[in-house]
Tab-separated table of C-alpha atoms in Angstrom:
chain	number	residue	atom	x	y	z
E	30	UNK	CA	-17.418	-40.183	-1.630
E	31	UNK	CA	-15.126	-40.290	-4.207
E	32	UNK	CA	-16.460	-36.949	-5.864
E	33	UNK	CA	-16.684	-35.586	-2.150
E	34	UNK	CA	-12.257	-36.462	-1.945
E	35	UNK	CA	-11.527	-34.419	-5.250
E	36	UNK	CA	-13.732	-31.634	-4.392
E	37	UNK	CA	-12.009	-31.459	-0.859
E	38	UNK	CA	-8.472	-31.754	-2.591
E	39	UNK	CA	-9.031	-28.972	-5.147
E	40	UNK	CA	-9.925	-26.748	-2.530
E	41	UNK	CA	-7.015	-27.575	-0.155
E	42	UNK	CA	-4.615	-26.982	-3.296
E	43	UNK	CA	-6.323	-23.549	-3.909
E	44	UNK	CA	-6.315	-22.458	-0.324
E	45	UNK	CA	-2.452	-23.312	-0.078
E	46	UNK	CA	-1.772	-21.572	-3.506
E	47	UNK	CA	-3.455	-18.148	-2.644
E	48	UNK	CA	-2.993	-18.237	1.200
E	49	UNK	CA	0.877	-18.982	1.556
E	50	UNK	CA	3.404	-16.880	0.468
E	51	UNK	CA	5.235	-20.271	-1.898
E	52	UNK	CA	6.756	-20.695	-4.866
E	53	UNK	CA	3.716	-21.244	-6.946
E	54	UNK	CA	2.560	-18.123	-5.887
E	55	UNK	CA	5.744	-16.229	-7.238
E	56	UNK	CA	5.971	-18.267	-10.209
E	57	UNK	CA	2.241	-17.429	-11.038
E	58	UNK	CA	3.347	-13.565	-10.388
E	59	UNK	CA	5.678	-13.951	-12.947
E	60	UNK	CA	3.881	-15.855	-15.173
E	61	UNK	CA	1.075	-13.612	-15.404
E	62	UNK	CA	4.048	-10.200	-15.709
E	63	UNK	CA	5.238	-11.909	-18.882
E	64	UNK	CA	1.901	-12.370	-20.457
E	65	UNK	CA	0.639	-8.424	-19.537
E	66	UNK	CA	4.254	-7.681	-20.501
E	67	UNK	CA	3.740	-4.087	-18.098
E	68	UNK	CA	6.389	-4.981	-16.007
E	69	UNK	CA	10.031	-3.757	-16.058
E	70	UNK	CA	11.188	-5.616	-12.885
E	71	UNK	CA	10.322	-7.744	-9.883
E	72	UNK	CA	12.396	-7.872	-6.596
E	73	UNK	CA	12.328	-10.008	-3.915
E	74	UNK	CA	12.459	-8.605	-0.343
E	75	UNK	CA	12.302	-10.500	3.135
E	76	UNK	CA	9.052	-8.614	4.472
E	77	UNK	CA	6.460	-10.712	5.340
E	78	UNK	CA	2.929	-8.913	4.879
E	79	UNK	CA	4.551	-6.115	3.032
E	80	UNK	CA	1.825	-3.597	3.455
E	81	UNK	CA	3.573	-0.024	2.905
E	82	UNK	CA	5.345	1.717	0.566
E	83	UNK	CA	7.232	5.364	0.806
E	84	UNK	CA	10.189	7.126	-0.582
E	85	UNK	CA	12.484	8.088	2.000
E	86	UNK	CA	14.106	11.645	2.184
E	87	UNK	CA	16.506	11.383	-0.460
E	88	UNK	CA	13.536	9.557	-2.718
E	89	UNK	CA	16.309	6.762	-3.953
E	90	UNK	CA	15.701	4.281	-1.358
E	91	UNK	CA	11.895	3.343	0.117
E	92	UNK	CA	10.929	2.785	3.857
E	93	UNK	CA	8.323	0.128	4.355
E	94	UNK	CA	6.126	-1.343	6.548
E	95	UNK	CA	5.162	-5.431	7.598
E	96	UNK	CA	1.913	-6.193	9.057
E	97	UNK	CA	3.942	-7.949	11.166
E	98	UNK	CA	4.840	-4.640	13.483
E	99	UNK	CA	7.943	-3.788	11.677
E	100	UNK	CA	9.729	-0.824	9.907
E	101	UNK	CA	12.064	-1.366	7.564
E	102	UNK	CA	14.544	0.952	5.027
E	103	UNK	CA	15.111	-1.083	1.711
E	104	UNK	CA	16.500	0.064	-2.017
E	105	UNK	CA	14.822	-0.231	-4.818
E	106	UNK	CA	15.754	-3.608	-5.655
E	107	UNK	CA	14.239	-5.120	-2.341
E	108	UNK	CA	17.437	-4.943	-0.121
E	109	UNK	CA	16.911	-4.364	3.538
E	110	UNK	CA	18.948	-1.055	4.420
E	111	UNK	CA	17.903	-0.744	7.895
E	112	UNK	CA	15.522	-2.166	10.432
E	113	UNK	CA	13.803	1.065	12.467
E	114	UNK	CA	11.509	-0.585	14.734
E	115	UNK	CA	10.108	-4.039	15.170
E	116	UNK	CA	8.458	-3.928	18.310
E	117	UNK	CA	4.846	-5.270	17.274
E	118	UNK	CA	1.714	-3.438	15.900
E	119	UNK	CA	-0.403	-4.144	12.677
E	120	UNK	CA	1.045	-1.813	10.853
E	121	UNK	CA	-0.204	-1.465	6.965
E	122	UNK	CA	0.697	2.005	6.138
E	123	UNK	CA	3.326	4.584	5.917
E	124	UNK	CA	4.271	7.770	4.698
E	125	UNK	CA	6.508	10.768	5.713
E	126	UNK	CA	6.776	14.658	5.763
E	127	UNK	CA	9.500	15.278	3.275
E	128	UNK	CA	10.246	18.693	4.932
E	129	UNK	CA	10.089	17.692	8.435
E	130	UNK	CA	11.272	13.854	7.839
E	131	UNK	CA	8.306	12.774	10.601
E	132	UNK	CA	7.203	9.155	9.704
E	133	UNK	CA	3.524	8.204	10.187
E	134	UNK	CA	2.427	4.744	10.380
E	135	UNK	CA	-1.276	3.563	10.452
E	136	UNK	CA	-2.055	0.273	13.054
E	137	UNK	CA	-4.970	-1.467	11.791
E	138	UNK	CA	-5.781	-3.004	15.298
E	139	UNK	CA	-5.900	-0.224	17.330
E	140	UNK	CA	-6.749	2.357	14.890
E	141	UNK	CA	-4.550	4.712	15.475
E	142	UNK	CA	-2.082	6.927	13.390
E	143	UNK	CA	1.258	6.495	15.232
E	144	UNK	CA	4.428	8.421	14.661
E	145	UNK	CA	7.653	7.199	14.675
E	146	UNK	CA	10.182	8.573	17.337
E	147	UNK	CA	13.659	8.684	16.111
E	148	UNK	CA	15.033	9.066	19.506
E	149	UNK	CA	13.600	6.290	21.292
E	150	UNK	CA	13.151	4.161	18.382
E	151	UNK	CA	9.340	3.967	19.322
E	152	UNK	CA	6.105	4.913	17.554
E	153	UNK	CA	4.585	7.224	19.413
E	154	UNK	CA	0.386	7.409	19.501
E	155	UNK	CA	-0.599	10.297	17.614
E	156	UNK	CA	-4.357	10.056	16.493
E	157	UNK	CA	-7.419	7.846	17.015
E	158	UNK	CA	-10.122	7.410	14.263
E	159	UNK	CA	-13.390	6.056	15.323
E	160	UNK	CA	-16.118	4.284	12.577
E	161	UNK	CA	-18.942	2.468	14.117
E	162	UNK	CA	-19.979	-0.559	13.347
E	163	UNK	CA	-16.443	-1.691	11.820
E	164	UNK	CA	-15.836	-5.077	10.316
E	165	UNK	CA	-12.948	-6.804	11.753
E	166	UNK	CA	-9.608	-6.305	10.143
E	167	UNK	CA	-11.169	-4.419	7.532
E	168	UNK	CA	-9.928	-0.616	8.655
E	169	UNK	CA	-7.128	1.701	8.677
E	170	UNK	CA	-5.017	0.437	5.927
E	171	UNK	CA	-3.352	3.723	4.196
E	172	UNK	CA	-1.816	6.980	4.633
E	173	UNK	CA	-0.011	9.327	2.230
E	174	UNK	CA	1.279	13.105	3.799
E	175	UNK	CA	0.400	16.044	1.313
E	176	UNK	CA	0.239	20.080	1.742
E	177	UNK	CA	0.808	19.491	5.711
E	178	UNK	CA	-2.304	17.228	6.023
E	179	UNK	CA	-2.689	13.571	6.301
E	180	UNK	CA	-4.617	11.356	4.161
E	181	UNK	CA	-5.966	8.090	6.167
E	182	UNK	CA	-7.519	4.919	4.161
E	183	UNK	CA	-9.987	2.634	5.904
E	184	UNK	CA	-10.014	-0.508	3.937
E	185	UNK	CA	-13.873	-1.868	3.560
E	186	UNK	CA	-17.396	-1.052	4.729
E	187	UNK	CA	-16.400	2.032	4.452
E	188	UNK	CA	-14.086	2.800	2.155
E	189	UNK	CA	-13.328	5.947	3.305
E	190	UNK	CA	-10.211	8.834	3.632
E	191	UNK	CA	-10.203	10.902	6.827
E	192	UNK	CA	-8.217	14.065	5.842
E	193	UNK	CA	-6.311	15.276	9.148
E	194	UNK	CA	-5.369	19.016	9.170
E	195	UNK	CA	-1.941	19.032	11.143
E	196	UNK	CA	-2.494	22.923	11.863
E	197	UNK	CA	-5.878	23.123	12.945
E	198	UNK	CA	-6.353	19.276	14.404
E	199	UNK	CA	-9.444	19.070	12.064
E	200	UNK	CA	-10.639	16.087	10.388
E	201	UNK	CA	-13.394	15.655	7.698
E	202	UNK	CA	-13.763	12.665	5.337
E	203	UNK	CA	-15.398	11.465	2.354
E	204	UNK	CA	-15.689	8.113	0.594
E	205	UNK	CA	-14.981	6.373	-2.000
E	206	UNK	CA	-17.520	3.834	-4.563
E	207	UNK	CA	-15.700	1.181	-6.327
E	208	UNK	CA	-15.249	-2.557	-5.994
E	209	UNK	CA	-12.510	-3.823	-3.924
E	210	UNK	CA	-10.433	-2.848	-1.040
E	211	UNK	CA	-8.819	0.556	-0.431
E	212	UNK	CA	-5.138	-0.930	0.357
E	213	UNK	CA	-2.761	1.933	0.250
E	214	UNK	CA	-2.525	5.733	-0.739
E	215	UNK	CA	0.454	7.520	-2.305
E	216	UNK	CA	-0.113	11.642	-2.455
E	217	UNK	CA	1.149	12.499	-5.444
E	218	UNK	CA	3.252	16.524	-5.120
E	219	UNK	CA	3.601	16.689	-9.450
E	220	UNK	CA	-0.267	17.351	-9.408
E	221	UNK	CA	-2.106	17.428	-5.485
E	222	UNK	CA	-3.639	14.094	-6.159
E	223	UNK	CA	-3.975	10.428	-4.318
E	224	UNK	CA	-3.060	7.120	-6.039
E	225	UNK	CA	-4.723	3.870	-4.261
E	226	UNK	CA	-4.140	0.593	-4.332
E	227	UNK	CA	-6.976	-1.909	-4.697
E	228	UNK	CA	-5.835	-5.290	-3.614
E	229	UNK	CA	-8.690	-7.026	-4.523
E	230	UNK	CA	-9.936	-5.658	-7.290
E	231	UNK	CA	-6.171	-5.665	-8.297
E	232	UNK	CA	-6.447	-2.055	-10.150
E	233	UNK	CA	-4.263	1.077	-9.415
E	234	UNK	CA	-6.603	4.276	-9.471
E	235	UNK	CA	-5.263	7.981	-9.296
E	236	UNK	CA	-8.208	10.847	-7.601
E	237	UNK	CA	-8.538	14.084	-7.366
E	238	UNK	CA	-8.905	15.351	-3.558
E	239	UNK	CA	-12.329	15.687	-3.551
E	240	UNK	CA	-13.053	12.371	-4.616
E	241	UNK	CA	-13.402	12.156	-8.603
E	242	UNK	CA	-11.905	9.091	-10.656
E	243	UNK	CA	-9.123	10.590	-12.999
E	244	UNK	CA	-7.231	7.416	-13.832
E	245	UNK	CA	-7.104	3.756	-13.500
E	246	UNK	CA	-4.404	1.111	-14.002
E	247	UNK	CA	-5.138	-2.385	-14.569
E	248	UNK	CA	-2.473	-4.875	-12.056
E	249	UNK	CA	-3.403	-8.940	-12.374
E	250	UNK	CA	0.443	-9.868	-11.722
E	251	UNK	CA	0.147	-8.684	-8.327
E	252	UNK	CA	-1.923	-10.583	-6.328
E	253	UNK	CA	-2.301	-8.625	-3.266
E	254	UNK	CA	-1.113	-5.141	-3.781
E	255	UNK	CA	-0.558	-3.633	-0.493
E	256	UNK	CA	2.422	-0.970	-0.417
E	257	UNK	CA	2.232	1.868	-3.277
E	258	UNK	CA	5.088	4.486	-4.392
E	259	UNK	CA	4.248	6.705	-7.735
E	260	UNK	CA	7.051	8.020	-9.712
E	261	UNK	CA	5.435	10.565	-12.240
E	262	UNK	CA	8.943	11.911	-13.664
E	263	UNK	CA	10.123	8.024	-14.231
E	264	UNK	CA	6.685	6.349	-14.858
E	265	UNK	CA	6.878	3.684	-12.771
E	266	UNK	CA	4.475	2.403	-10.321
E	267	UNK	CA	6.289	0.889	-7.218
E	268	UNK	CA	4.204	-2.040	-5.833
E	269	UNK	CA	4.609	-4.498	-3.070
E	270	UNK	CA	3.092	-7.273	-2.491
E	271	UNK	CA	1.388	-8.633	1.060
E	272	UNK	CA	1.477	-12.156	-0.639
E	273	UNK	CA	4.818	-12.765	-1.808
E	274	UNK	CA	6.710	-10.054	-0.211
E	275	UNK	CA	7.960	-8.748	-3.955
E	276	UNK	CA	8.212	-5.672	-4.848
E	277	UNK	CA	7.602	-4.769	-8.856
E	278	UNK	CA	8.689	-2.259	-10.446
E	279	UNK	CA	5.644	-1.571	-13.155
E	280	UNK	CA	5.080	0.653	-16.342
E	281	UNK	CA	2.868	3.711	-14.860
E	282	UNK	CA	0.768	4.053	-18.700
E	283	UNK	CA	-1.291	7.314	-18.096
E	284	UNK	CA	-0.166	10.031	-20.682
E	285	UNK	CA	0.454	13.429	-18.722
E	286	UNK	CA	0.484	16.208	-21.046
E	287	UNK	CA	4.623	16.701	-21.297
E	288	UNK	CA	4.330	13.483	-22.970
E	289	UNK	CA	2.280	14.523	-25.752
């Protein structure tokens, strides 16, 4: 009985630490920062299941996405700017057309790729992916906008990116094999590649379009890595976290060759 008590305590204590966004969860963030020592800086935002990351037209301030159904401008220390749209949804991606300035947001629920309506401050429903067989809340969980297509992440089982041709209206896909989940995309202009996140594996990778690993970032601070910005020029990986609702501001190591 007794051991039966402890047993039941420990695992009450670890379900509370790693389930609810609390202070031992922050302090363990920064805990583990200090001992990787690959952070430069960790900022504390009011999104609850922070779940996308994207710089917004003028690339010095971020629009993001809560799980939660909202839409939210912030800087780059956490600040909220401006609330677009919090009208419900499971929303876990984002990403824009930096030409055009048309925001697409991915809701897990329904599956859909929704864009946002400046005008009626609405997201719009813009296209529906279909995988058979899908585990629950395991699917659409990314997006990134690249060379007038649109990269879409399913989370798990598969992990797979749909690439929608705006154009044509044509989608193919291929998928990915690593450990962990596929928790946001980031297409990167500098070179015409995609940056994941991998929340449960806690690793940033970087892949070519057709698939191929080219890079791969180690991230144990972060304990669910959700939202993902990549700043090649600056080296510096922008990540928030579903967890805690912080977003860090990490050392991006990979050498490009300007640096050698």
């Amino acid at each position: 009985m007794v051991i039966h008590k402890t047993w039941s305590g420990i695992f009450l204590m670890l379900f509370v630490l790693f389930h609810t966004p609390s202070r031992a969860q922050k302090a363990l963030e920064g805990y583990l920062a200090i001992q990787q020592q690959d952070e430069i800086a960790r900022y504390q935002t009011a999104i609850k299941g922070f779940s996308g990351l994207i710089y917004d037209e003028t690339k010095t301030n971020f629009y993001a996405v809560s799980d939660y159904g909202k839409i939210y401008k912030i800087d780059q220390k956490g600040n909220i700017l401006e609330r677009l749209y919090k009208k419900g949804g499971d929303l876990e991606g984002i990403t824009i057309d930096p030409i055009k300035g048309d925001i697409y947001v991915v809701d897990e629920q329904q599956m859909k790729v929704k864009k946002y309506n400046k005008d009626t401050k609405k997201l719009d429903s813009y296209l529906k992916i279909k995988i058979p067989n899908l585990k629950r809340n395991k699917g659409l969980e990314a997006i990134a906008f690249g060379q007038d297509t649109l990269y879409i992440g399913n989370q798990f089982a598969p992990k797979r990116i749909f690439k929608y041709a705006i154009k044509t209206n044509s989608l193919t896909s291929f998928d990915l094999d690593y450990v962990g989940y596929l928790s946001d995309l980031f297409y990167d202009s500098t070179d015409h590649t995609l940056w994941i996140a991998n929340s449960k594996g806690q690793k940033i990778y970087q892949y070519a379009l057709n698939g191929k690993l080219l890079y791969e970032q180690d991230i144990p601070f972060v304990q669910k890595a959700e939202a993902l910005t990549v700043d090649r020029k600056n080296k510096i990986l922008w990540i928030g976290c579903d967890y805690t609702g912080i977003l860090h501001q990490v050392k991006l190591k990979k050498e490009d060759q300007h640096d050698r």
